[in-house]
PDB file of C-alpha atoms and ligand atoms in Angstrom:
ATOM      1  CA  MET A 273       0.000   0.000   0.000  1.00 55.00           C
ATOM      2  CA  THR A 274       1.409   3.400  -0.879  1.00 80.00           C
ATOM      3  CA  ASN A 275       1.225   6.195   1.654  1.00 89.00           C
ATOM      4  CA  PRO A 276      -0.922   9.129   0.464  1.00 91.00           C
ATOM      5  CA  LEU A 277       1.530  11.504   2.152  1.00 91.00           C
ATOM      6  CA  MET A 278       4.091  10.486  -0.476  1.00 88.00           C
ATOM      7  CA  ASP A 279       2.096  12.421  -3.105  1.00 89.00           C
ATOM      8  CA  PRO A 280       3.580  15.924  -3.092  1.00 89.00           C
ATOM      9  CA  ALA A 281       0.296  17.343  -4.402  1.00 90.00           C
ATOM     10  CA  ALA A 282      -1.669  15.954  -1.441  1.00 92.00           C
ATOM     11  CA  ASN A 283      -2.775  18.222   1.413  1.00 95.00           C
ATOM     12  CA  PRO A 284      -1.283  16.776   4.627  1.00 95.00           C
ATOM     13  CA  HIS A 285      -4.001  18.387   6.769  1.00 96.00           C
ATOM     14  CA  GLU A 286      -6.742  16.662   4.745  1.00 95.00           C
ATOM     15  CA  ILE A 287      -4.906  13.347   5.111  1.00 96.00           C
ATOM     16  CA  ALA A 288      -4.738  13.914   8.878  1.00 97.00           C
ATOM     17  CA  LYS A 289      -8.510  14.501   8.880  1.00 97.00           C
ATOM     18  CA  ARG A 290      -8.998  11.182   7.093  1.00 96.00           C
ATOM     19  CA  ALA A 291      -6.736   9.491   9.657  1.00 96.00           C
ATOM     20  CA  ALA A 292      -8.811  10.977  12.487  1.00 97.00           C
ATOM     21  CA  ASP A 293     -11.979   9.623  10.844  1.00 97.00           C
ATOM     22  CA  ASP A 294     -10.302   6.188  10.647  1.00 97.00           C
ATOM     23  CA  ILE A 295      -9.509   6.362  14.376  1.00 97.00           C
ATOM     24  CA  ALA A 296     -13.082   7.359  15.274  1.00 97.00           C
ATOM     25  CA  ARG A 297     -14.426   4.463  13.214  1.00 97.00           C
ATOM     26  CA  ALA A 298     -11.946   1.881  14.541  1.00 96.00           C
ATOM     27  CA  SER A 299     -12.175   2.929  18.202  1.00 96.00           C
ATOM     28  CA  GLY A 300     -15.820   3.978  18.419  1.00 96.00           C
ATOM     29  CA  VAL A 301     -14.523   7.105  20.197  1.00 96.00           C
ATOM     30  CA  GLU A 302     -15.753  10.211  18.382  1.00 95.00           C
ATOM     31  CA  ARG A 303     -13.202  12.650  19.765  1.00 96.00           C
ATOM     32  CA  HIS A 304     -10.090  12.701  21.940  1.00 98.00           C
ATOM     33  CA  ASP A 305      -9.193  15.443  24.408  1.00 98.00           C
ATOM     34  CA  ILE A 306      -5.488  14.790  24.955  1.00 98.00           C
ATOM     35  CA  ALA A 307      -2.859  13.078  22.794  1.00 98.00           C
ATOM     36  CA  LEU A 308       0.449  11.554  23.862  1.00 97.00           C
ATOM     37  CA  THR A 309       3.401  10.296  21.877  1.00 95.00           C
ATOM     38  CA  LEU A 310       5.284   7.798  24.006  1.00 92.00           C
ATOM     39  CA  GLY A 311       8.986   7.585  23.179  1.00 87.00           C
ATOM     40  CA  SER A 312      11.780   5.377  24.542  1.00 82.00           C
ATOM     41  CA  GLY A 313      11.152   4.486  28.168  1.00 85.00           C
ATOM     42  CA  TRP A 314       7.645   5.950  28.402  1.00 90.00           C
ATOM     43  CA  ALA A 315       5.489   3.187  26.883  1.00 87.00           C
ATOM     44  CA  LYS A 316       4.205   1.799  30.200  1.00 89.00           C
ATOM     45  CA  ALA A 317       2.381   5.064  30.904  1.00 91.00           C
ATOM     46  CA  ALA A 318      -0.368   3.924  28.524  1.00 90.00           C
ATOM     47  CA  ASP A 319      -1.163   0.990  30.855  1.00 93.00           C
ATOM     48  CA  VAL A 320      -1.399   2.976  34.077  1.00 94.00           C
ATOM     49  CA  MET A 321      -3.120   6.129  32.773  1.00 95.00           C
ATOM     50  CA  GLY A 322      -6.579   4.673  32.459  1.00 96.00           C
ATOM     51  CA  GLU A 323      -8.668   2.059  30.729  1.00 96.00           C
ATOM     52  CA  THR A 324      -7.729   1.082  27.172  1.00 97.00           C
ATOM     53  CA  VAL A 325     -10.903   1.291  25.116  1.00 96.00           C
ATOM     54  CA  ALA A 326      -9.356   0.363  21.769  1.00 96.00           C
ATOM     55  CA  GLU A 327      -5.980  -0.566  20.357  1.00 95.00           C
ATOM     56  CA  ILE A 328      -5.511   0.035  16.643  1.00 94.00           C
ATOM     57  CA  PRO A 329      -2.584  -1.114  14.479  1.00 92.00           C
ATOM     58  CA  ALA A 330      -1.126   2.077  13.033  1.00 91.00           C
ATOM     59  CA  THR A 331      -0.870   0.489   9.592  1.00 89.00           C
ATOM     60  CA  THR A 332      -4.683   0.541   9.325  1.00 92.00           C
ATOM     61  CA  ILE A 333      -4.819   4.330   9.702  1.00 94.00           C
ATOM     62  CA  THR A 334      -4.482   6.626   6.689  1.00 94.00           C
ATOM     63  CA  GLY A 335      -0.967   8.027   6.307  1.00 94.00           C
ATOM     64  CA  PHE A 336       0.576   5.757   8.958  1.00 91.00           C
ATOM     65  CA  SER A 337       0.942   2.859   6.533  1.00 67.00           C
ATOM     66  CA  ALA A 338       4.587   1.981   6.086  1.00 63.00           C
ATOM     67  CA  PRO A 339       6.264   0.967   2.827  1.00 49.00           C
ATOM     68  CA  ALA A 340       6.254  -2.841   2.485  1.00 44.00           C
ATOM     69  CA  LEU A 341       9.876  -3.329   3.551  1.00 44.00           C
ATOM     70  CA  GLU A 342       9.591  -1.461   6.793  1.00 48.00           C
ATOM     71  CA  GLY A 343       7.650  -3.822   9.027  1.00 45.00           C
ATOM     72  CA  HIS A 344       5.135  -2.598  11.577  1.00 47.00           C
ATOM     73  CA  VAL A 345       4.959   0.920  12.930  1.00 56.00           C
ATOM     74  CA  GLY A 346       3.226   0.303  16.254  1.00 87.00           C
ATOM     75  CA  THR A 347      -0.244   0.985  17.597  1.00 91.00           C
ATOM     76  CA  LEU A 348      -2.576   3.781  18.554  1.00 94.00           C
ATOM     77  CA  ARG A 349      -4.670   3.431  21.695  1.00 96.00           C
ATOM     78  CA  SER A 350      -7.775   5.153  22.910  1.00 97.00           C
ATOM     79  CA  VAL A 351      -7.623   5.429  26.700  1.00 97.00           C
ATOM     80  CA  LYS A 352     -10.414   6.568  29.002  1.00 97.00           C
ATOM     81  CA  LEU A 353      -8.886   8.556  31.866  1.00 96.00           C
ATOM     82  CA  PRO A 354     -10.314   8.492  35.409  1.00 94.00           C
ATOM     83  CA  SER A 355     -11.376  12.122  34.837  1.00 92.00           C
ATOM     84  CA  GLY A 356     -13.643  10.958  32.003  1.00 95.00           C
ATOM     85  CA  LYS A 357     -11.434  12.580  29.375  1.00 97.00           C
ATOM     86  CA  THR A 358     -10.211  10.540  26.422  1.00 97.00           C
ATOM     87  CA  ALA A 359      -6.541  10.208  25.521  1.00 98.00           C
ATOM     88  CA  LEU A 360      -5.102   9.135  22.192  1.00 98.00           C
ATOM     89  CA  VAL A 361      -1.842   7.327  22.869  1.00 96.00           C
ATOM     90  CA  ILE A 362       0.469   7.193  19.883  1.00 94.00           C
ATOM     91  CA  GLY A 363       2.988   4.371  20.067  1.00 88.00           C
ATOM     92  CA  ALA A 364       4.062   4.836  16.468  1.00 80.00           C
ATOM     93  CA  ARG A 365       6.581   7.610  15.911  1.00 87.00           C
ATOM     94  CA  THR A 366       8.189   8.254  12.538  1.00 90.00           C
ATOM     95  CA  HIS A 367      11.648   9.743  12.987  1.00 92.00           C
ATOM     96  CA  TYR A 368      13.154  12.333  10.685  1.00 94.00           C
ATOM     97  CA  TYR A 369      16.194  10.082  10.130  1.00 93.00           C
ATOM     98  CA  GLU A 370      13.989   7.461   8.465  1.00 89.00           C
ATOM     99  CA  GLY A 371      14.037   9.721   5.445  1.00 90.00           C
ATOM    100  CA  HIS A 372      10.324   9.730   4.580  1.00 90.00           C
ATOM    101  CA  GLY A 373      10.092  13.493   4.873  1.00 92.00           C
ATOM    102  CA  VAL A 374       8.766  15.889   7.481  1.00 96.00           C
ATOM    103  CA  ARG A 375       5.116  15.371   6.518  1.00 95.00           C
ATOM    104  CA  ARG A 376       5.379  11.768   7.681  1.00 94.00           C
ATOM    105  CA  VAL A 377       7.176  12.817  10.891  1.00 95.00           C
ATOM    106  CA  VAL A 378       4.358  15.129  12.008  1.00 97.00           C
ATOM    107  CA  HIS A 379       1.387  13.186  10.637  1.00 97.00           C
ATOM    108  CA  SER A 380       0.567  11.644  14.041  1.00 96.00           C
ATOM    109  CA  VAL A 381       0.482  15.086  15.651  1.00 98.00           C
ATOM    110  CA  ARG A 382      -1.770  16.511  12.924  1.00 98.00           C
ATOM    111  CA  THR A 383      -3.991  13.447  13.246  1.00 98.00           C
ATOM    112  CA  ALA A 384      -4.183  13.930  17.018  1.00 98.00           C
ATOM    113  CA  ALA A 385      -5.311  17.521  16.488  1.00 98.00           C
ATOM    114  CA  ALA A 386      -7.899  16.364  13.956  1.00 98.00           C
ATOM    115  CA  THR A 387      -9.356  13.933  16.542  1.00 98.00           C
ATOM    116  CA  GLY A 388     -10.094  16.990  18.676  1.00 98.00           C
ATOM    117  CA  ALA A 389      -7.091  16.926  21.004  1.00 98.00           C
ATOM    118  CA  SER A 390      -6.170  20.337  22.401  1.00 98.00           C
ATOM    119  CA  ILE A 391      -3.135  19.113  24.372  1.00 98.00           C
ATOM    120  CA  MET A 392      -0.164  17.260  22.860  1.00 98.00           C
ATOM    121  CA  VAL A 393       2.188  15.489  25.262  1.00 98.00           C
ATOM    122  CA  LEU A 394       5.493  14.597  23.580  1.00 98.00           C
ATOM    123  CA  THR A 395       7.972  12.271  25.277  1.00 96.00           C
ATOM    124  CA  ASN A 396      11.373  10.973  24.233  1.00 93.00           C
ATOM    125  CA  GLY A 397      14.565   9.299  25.333  1.00 91.00           C
ATOM    126  CA  ALA A 398      17.558  11.632  25.206  1.00 93.00           C
ATOM    127  CA  GLY A 399      21.174  12.143  26.078  1.00 94.00           C
ATOM    128  CA  GLY A 400      21.766  14.496  29.001  1.00 96.00           C
ATOM    129  CA  LEU A 401      24.330  17.307  29.148  1.00 97.00           C
ATOM    130  CA  ASN A 402      23.913  17.895  32.876  1.00 97.00           C
ATOM    131  CA  PRO A 403      26.366  15.535  34.650  1.00 94.00           C
ATOM    132  CA  GLN A 404      24.004  15.543  37.677  1.00 94.00           C
ATOM    133  CA  TRP A 405      21.382  13.637  35.686  1.00 94.00           C
ATOM    134  CA  GLU A 406      21.623   9.933  36.460  1.00 88.00           C
ATOM    135  CA  PRO A 407      20.383   7.672  33.680  1.00 89.00           C
ATOM    136  CA  GLY A 408      16.637   7.333  34.288  1.00 92.00           C
ATOM    137  CA  THR A 409      16.042  11.001  35.168  1.00 95.00           C
ATOM    138  CA  PRO A 410      12.862  12.542  33.702  1.00 96.00           C
ATOM    139  CA  VAL A 411      13.298  16.162  32.578  1.00 98.00           C
ATOM    140  CA  LEU A 412      10.589  18.635  31.625  1.00 98.00           C
ATOM    141  CA  ILE A 413      11.259  20.305  28.256  1.00 98.00           C
ATOM    142  CA  SER A 414      11.213  24.084  28.737  1.00 98.00           C
ATOM    143  CA  ASP A 415      12.140  25.010  25.159  1.00 98.00           C
ATOM    144  CA  HIS A 416      13.834  23.530  22.124  1.00 98.00           C
ATOM    145  CA  ILE A 417      16.455  24.161  19.483  1.00 98.00           C
ATOM    146  CA  ASN A 418      15.525  22.735  16.105  1.00 98.00           C
ATOM    147  CA  MET A 419      18.802  21.722  14.447  1.00 98.00           C
ATOM    148  CA  THR A 420      17.225  19.719  11.636  1.00 98.00           C
ATOM    149  CA  ALA A 421      17.416  22.731   9.298  1.00 96.00           C
ATOM    150  CA  THR A 422      13.845  22.081   8.230  1.00 97.00           C
ATOM    151  CA  SER A 423      10.260  22.784   9.321  1.00 97.00           C
ATOM    152  CA  PRO A 424       6.936  20.975   9.175  1.00 97.00           C
ATOM    153  CA  LEU A 425       5.329  24.247   8.094  1.00 96.00           C
ATOM    154  CA  GLU A 426       4.915  24.804   4.390  1.00 93.00           C
ATOM    155  CA  GLY A 427       4.688  28.115   2.600  1.00 90.00           C
ATOM    156  CA  ALA A 428       4.337  31.454   4.375  1.00 88.00           C
ATOM    157  CA  THR A 429       3.048  29.955   7.630  1.00 89.00           C
ATOM    158  CA  PHE A 430       4.401  32.109  10.431  1.00 92.00           C
ATOM    159  CA  ILE A 431       3.762  30.583  13.828  1.00 95.00           C
ATOM    160  CA  ASP A 432       4.730  32.140  17.162  1.00 96.00           C
ATOM    161  CA  LEU A 433       6.797  29.736  19.286  1.00 97.00           C
ATOM    162  CA  THR A 434       7.403  32.022  22.282  1.00 96.00           C
ATOM    163  CA  ASP A 435       5.563  29.772  24.766  1.00 96.00           C
ATOM    164  CA  LEU A 436       5.773  26.553  22.719  1.00 98.00           C
ATOM    165  CA  TYR A 437       6.217  24.316  25.784  1.00 98.00           C
ATOM    166  CA  SER A 438       3.251  25.694  27.664  1.00 98.00           C
ATOM    167  CA  THR A 439       4.056  27.482  30.921  1.00 98.00           C
ATOM    168  CA  ARG A 440       0.582  26.541  32.158  1.00 98.00           C
ATOM    169  CA  LEU A 441       1.105  22.815  31.550  1.00 98.00           C
ATOM    170  CA  ARG A 442       4.646  22.871  32.949  1.00 98.00           C
ATOM    171  CA  ARG A 443       3.304  24.404  36.142  1.00 98.00           C
ATOM    172  CA  ILE A 444       0.859  21.494  36.487  1.00 97.00           C
ATOM    173  CA  ALA A 445       3.700  19.001  35.943  1.00 98.00           C
ATOM    174  CA  LYS A 446       5.778  20.668  38.652  1.00 97.00           C
ATOM    175  CA  GLU A 447       2.843  20.596  41.083  1.00 97.00           C
ATOM    176  CA  VAL A 448       2.960  16.800  40.747  1.00 96.00           C
ATOM    177  CA  LYS A 449       6.759  16.607  41.134  1.00 96.00           C
ATOM    178  CA  THR A 450       8.139  19.784  42.666  1.00 96.00           C
ATOM    179  CA  ASP A 451      11.792  18.834  42.067  1.00 96.00           C
ATOM    180  CA  LEU A 452      11.282  18.036  38.369  1.00 97.00           C
ATOM    181  CA  ASP A 453      14.236  19.474  36.437  1.00 98.00           C
ATOM    182  CA  GLU A 454      13.661  21.493  33.267  1.00 98.00           C
ATOM    183  CA  GLY A 455      15.881  21.817  30.241  1.00 98.00           C
ATOM    184  CA  VAL A 456      16.245  22.843  26.622  1.00 98.00           C
ATOM    185  CA  TYR A 457      15.981  19.964  24.148  1.00 98.00           C
ATOM    186  CA  ILE A 458      17.925  20.042  20.917  1.00 98.00           C
ATOM    187  CA  GLN A 459      16.800  17.931  17.977  1.00 98.00           C
ATOM    188  CA  LEU A 460      19.590  16.800  15.689  1.00 98.00           C
ATOM    189  CA  PRO A 461      18.906  14.841  12.487  1.00 96.00           C
ATOM    190  CA  GLY A 462      20.764  11.668  13.610  1.00 90.00           C
ATOM    191  CA  PRO A 463      20.733   8.721  13.361  1.00 90.00           C
ATOM    192  CA  HIS A 464      24.320   8.773  14.586  1.00 91.00           C
ATOM    193  CA  TYR A 465      24.978  10.015  18.098  1.00 91.00           C
ATOM    194  CA  GLU A 466      27.152  13.072  18.617  1.00 93.00           C
ATOM    195  CA  THR A 467      30.868  13.412  18.889  1.00 93.00           C
ATOM    196  CA  PRO A 468      32.084  14.924  22.193  1.00 94.00           C
ATOM    197  CA  ALA A 469      32.938  18.119  20.255  1.00 96.00           C
ATOM    198  CA  GLU A 470      29.361  18.329  18.963  1.00 97.00           C
ATOM    199  CA  VAL A 471      28.015  17.832  22.475  1.00 96.00           C
ATOM    200  CA  ARG A 472      30.227  20.722  23.706  1.00 97.00           C
ATOM    201  CA  MET A 473      28.918  22.805  20.796  1.00 98.00           C
ATOM    202  CA  VAL A 474      25.242  22.226  21.559  1.00 98.00           C
ATOM    203  CA  GLY A 475      25.976  22.944  25.219  1.00 98.00           C
ATOM    204  CA  VAL A 476      27.362  26.353  24.234  1.00 98.00           C
ATOM    205  CA  LEU A 477      24.205  26.886  22.163  1.00 98.00           C
ATOM    206  CA  GLY A 478      22.080  26.354  25.264  1.00 98.00           C
ATOM    207  CA  ALA A 479      20.953  22.736  25.010  1.00 98.00           C
ATOM    208  CA  ASN A 480      20.558  20.480  28.053  1.00 98.00           C
ATOM    209  CA  MET A 481      19.188  17.339  26.350  1.00 98.00           C
ATOM    210  CA  VAL A 482      20.030  15.992  22.919  1.00 97.00           C
ATOM    211  CA  GLY A 483      17.855  13.743  20.794  1.00 95.00           C
ATOM    212  CA  MET A 484      16.389  12.968  17.400  1.00 94.00           C
ATOM    213  CA  SER A 485      12.679  13.755  17.718  1.00 95.00           C
ATOM    214  CA  THR A 486      10.085  16.053  19.294  1.00 98.00           C
ATOM    215  CA  ALA A 487      11.034  19.554  18.035  1.00 98.00           C
ATOM    216  CA  LEU A 488       9.440  19.159  14.590  1.00 98.00           C
ATOM    217  CA  GLU A 489       6.393  17.528  16.204  1.00 98.00           C
ATOM    218  CA  ALA A 490       6.051  20.352  18.730  1.00 98.00           C
ATOM    219  CA  ILE A 491       6.069  22.945  15.928  1.00 98.00           C
ATOM    220  CA  ALA A 492       3.337  21.057  14.053  1.00 98.00           C
ATOM    221  CA  ALA A 493       1.305  20.735  17.254  1.00 98.00           C
ATOM    222  CA  ARG A 494       1.437  24.474  17.788  1.00 98.00           C
ATOM    223  CA  GLU A 495       0.499  25.118  14.150  1.00 97.00           C
ATOM    224  CA  ALA A 496      -2.540  22.903  14.788  1.00 97.00           C
ATOM    225  CA  GLY A 497      -3.446  25.066  17.791  1.00 97.00           C
ATOM    226  CA  MET A 498      -2.526  22.561  20.517  1.00 98.00           C
ATOM    227  CA  GLU A 499      -0.839  23.260  23.850  1.00 98.00           C
ATOM    228  CA  VAL A 500       2.387  21.271  24.122  1.00 98.00           C
ATOM    229  CA  LEU A 501       3.905  19.482  27.112  1.00 98.00           C
ATOM    230  CA  GLY A 502       7.241  17.702  26.630  1.00 98.00           C
ATOM    231  CA  PHE A 503       9.390  15.300  28.650  1.00 98.00           C
ATOM    232  CA  SER A 504      12.764  13.699  28.057  1.00 97.00           C
ATOM    233  CA  LEU A 505      13.899  10.573  29.821  1.00 95.00           C
ATOM    234  CA  VAL A 506      17.655  10.977  30.140  1.00 94.00           C
ATOM    235  CA  THR A 507      18.800   7.426  29.460  1.00 90.00           C
ATOM    236  CA  ASN A 508      22.461   8.315  29.006  1.00 90.00           C
ATOM    237  CA  LEU A 509      24.836  11.196  29.484  1.00 92.00           C
ATOM    238  CA  ALA A 510      25.645  12.704  26.075  1.00 93.00           C
ATOM    239  CA  ALA A 511      28.961  11.697  24.507  1.00 91.00           C
ATOM    240  CA  GLY A 512      31.967  13.021  26.411  1.00 92.00           C
ATOM    241  CA  ILE A 513      29.967  14.401  29.377  1.00 92.00           C
ATOM    242  CA  SER A 514      30.921  11.489  31.607  1.00 81.00           C
ATOM    243  CA  ASP A 515      34.452  10.109  31.785  1.00 75.00           C
ATOM    244  CA  VAL A 516      32.912   6.696  32.422  1.00 70.00           C
ATOM    245  CA  PRO A 517      32.485   4.987  29.046  1.00 64.00           C
ATOM    246  CA  LEU A 518      28.835   4.591  28.150  1.00 64.00           C
ATOM    247  CA  SER A 519      27.571   1.086  28.782  1.00 66.00           C
ATOM    248  CA  HIS A 520      24.573   0.023  26.731  1.00 68.00           C
ATOM    249  CA  ASP A 521      23.612  -2.485  29.435  1.00 75.00           C
ATOM    250  CA  ASP A 522      23.627   0.258  32.085  1.00 71.00           C
ATOM    251  CA  VAL A 523      21.443   2.435  29.857  1.00 70.00           C
ATOM    252  CA  ILE A 524      18.932  -0.374  29.291  1.00 73.00           C
ATOM    253  CA  GLU A 525      18.972  -1.157  33.002  1.00 78.00           C
ATOM    254  CA  ALA A 526      18.424   2.506  33.910  1.00 77.00           C
ATOM    255  CA  GLY A 527      15.533   2.698  31.465  1.00 78.00           C
ATOM    256  CA  LYS A 528      13.936  -0.449  32.883  1.00 82.00           C
ATOM    257  CA  THR A 529      14.257   0.792  36.457  1.00 87.00           C
ATOM    258  CA  ALA A 530      12.928   4.209  35.511  1.00 91.00           C
ATOM    259  CA  GLU A 531       9.999   3.036  33.384  1.00 91.00           C
ATOM    260  CA  PRO A 532       7.476   2.251  36.167  1.00 92.00           C
ATOM    261  CA  VAL A 533       8.463   5.420  38.050  1.00 93.00           C
ATOM    262  CA  ILE A 534       8.217   7.816  35.102  1.00 94.00           C
ATOM    263  CA  SER A 535       5.107   6.089  33.746  1.00 94.00           C
ATOM    264  CA  ALA A 536       3.331   6.614  37.069  1.00 94.00           C
ATOM    265  CA  LEU A 537       4.550  10.226  37.095  1.00 96.00           C
ATOM    266  CA  LEU A 538       3.260  10.852  33.570  1.00 96.00           C
ATOM    267  CA  ALA A 539      -0.088   9.187  34.347  1.00 96.00           C
ATOM    268  CA  ASP A 540      -0.421  11.384  37.435  1.00 95.00           C
ATOM    269  CA  ILE A 541       0.319  14.543  35.427  1.00 97.00           C
ATOM    270  CA  VAL A 542      -1.994  13.573  32.561  1.00 96.00           C
ATOM    271  CA  GLY A 543      -4.768  12.984  35.107  1.00 95.00           C
ATOM    272  CA  ARG A 544      -4.594  16.678  36.001  1.00 95.00           C
ATOM    273  CA  LEU A 545      -4.530  18.145  32.493  1.00 94.00           C
TER     274      LEU A 545
HETATM  275  I1  8IG B 191      18.078   7.530  24.264  1.00 69.05           I
HETATM  276  O1  8IG B 191      22.919  10.816  23.398  1.00 69.05           O
HETATM  277  C1  8IG B 191      19.190   8.868  23.279  1.00 69.05           C
HETATM  278  N1  8IG B 191      18.798   9.449  22.143  1.00 69.05           N
HETATM  279  N2  8IG B 191      21.171  12.542  19.511  1.00 69.05           N
HETATM  280  N3  8IG B 191      22.060  11.658  21.473  1.00 69.05           N
HETATM  281  C2  8IG B 191      21.038  11.734  20.562  1.00 69.05           C
HETATM  282  N4  8IG B 191      19.911  11.044  20.695  1.00 69.05           N
HETATM  283  C3  8IG B 191      19.798  10.241  21.779  1.00 69.05           C
HETATM  284  C4  8IG B 191      20.797  10.123  22.749  1.00 69.05           C
HETATM  285  C5  8IG B 191      21.996  10.877  22.588  1.00 69.05           C
HETATM  286  N5  8IG B 191      20.389   9.248  23.677  1.00 69.05           N
END
């Protein structure tokens, strides 16, 4: 099956509307209030947030369908929160480094907006520049630096990003965990990790966490009129920050230990949105 987003003449916002209609049909849930993209380390939050009403293979939703060679791209879930609100949980992120173009990267966010969601929660796994951050530390995203040299916006679409990572939503997150650290996330194209010199460079530029997602999605969410809340799980110190060589096993272990803790934290925060 070819992806309609591959047609340069297609309108990505209309395709997102079709995807939202697919979700309503498949889930029986007419509209969603909140949407979440769960990145590395955050997946368990979907289980503890509320009651899963429907789980939909992403490949059955317009625009999410992957080219034949790529295998599956995850699932979308409709979750009923204790508050009665409905959450769309996106477990199917397309990364910029996959090379399918920015329209594919932000399709899930545009779809979330088209389902009615007014809040977009974006989560990721990232490298940390603050040596104080043990692997497994959740960090609230206060702002971002988009180093992909591209934008999800097309044409003369000028969008204000002054309060992109909503001050209002960040305040709610910090009410739940008063000692939650905040930092600036920088999105690099990847898929390689950084050299130590590049990590020093992005530190000078003002970044605290480094990763390969989120910034482009946040811009698209704001274009769609959503409030954005973002979290990084620092699973490793960025290259050269620690003099201890990075151990993949330690990183996996830190992620595993952190997952129930940060999932409960995220569920708690989402319950108050
Ligand atoms: I998890 O150290 C994770 N994702 N660019 N650098 C970049 N992305 C990451 C890193 C990191 N850790």
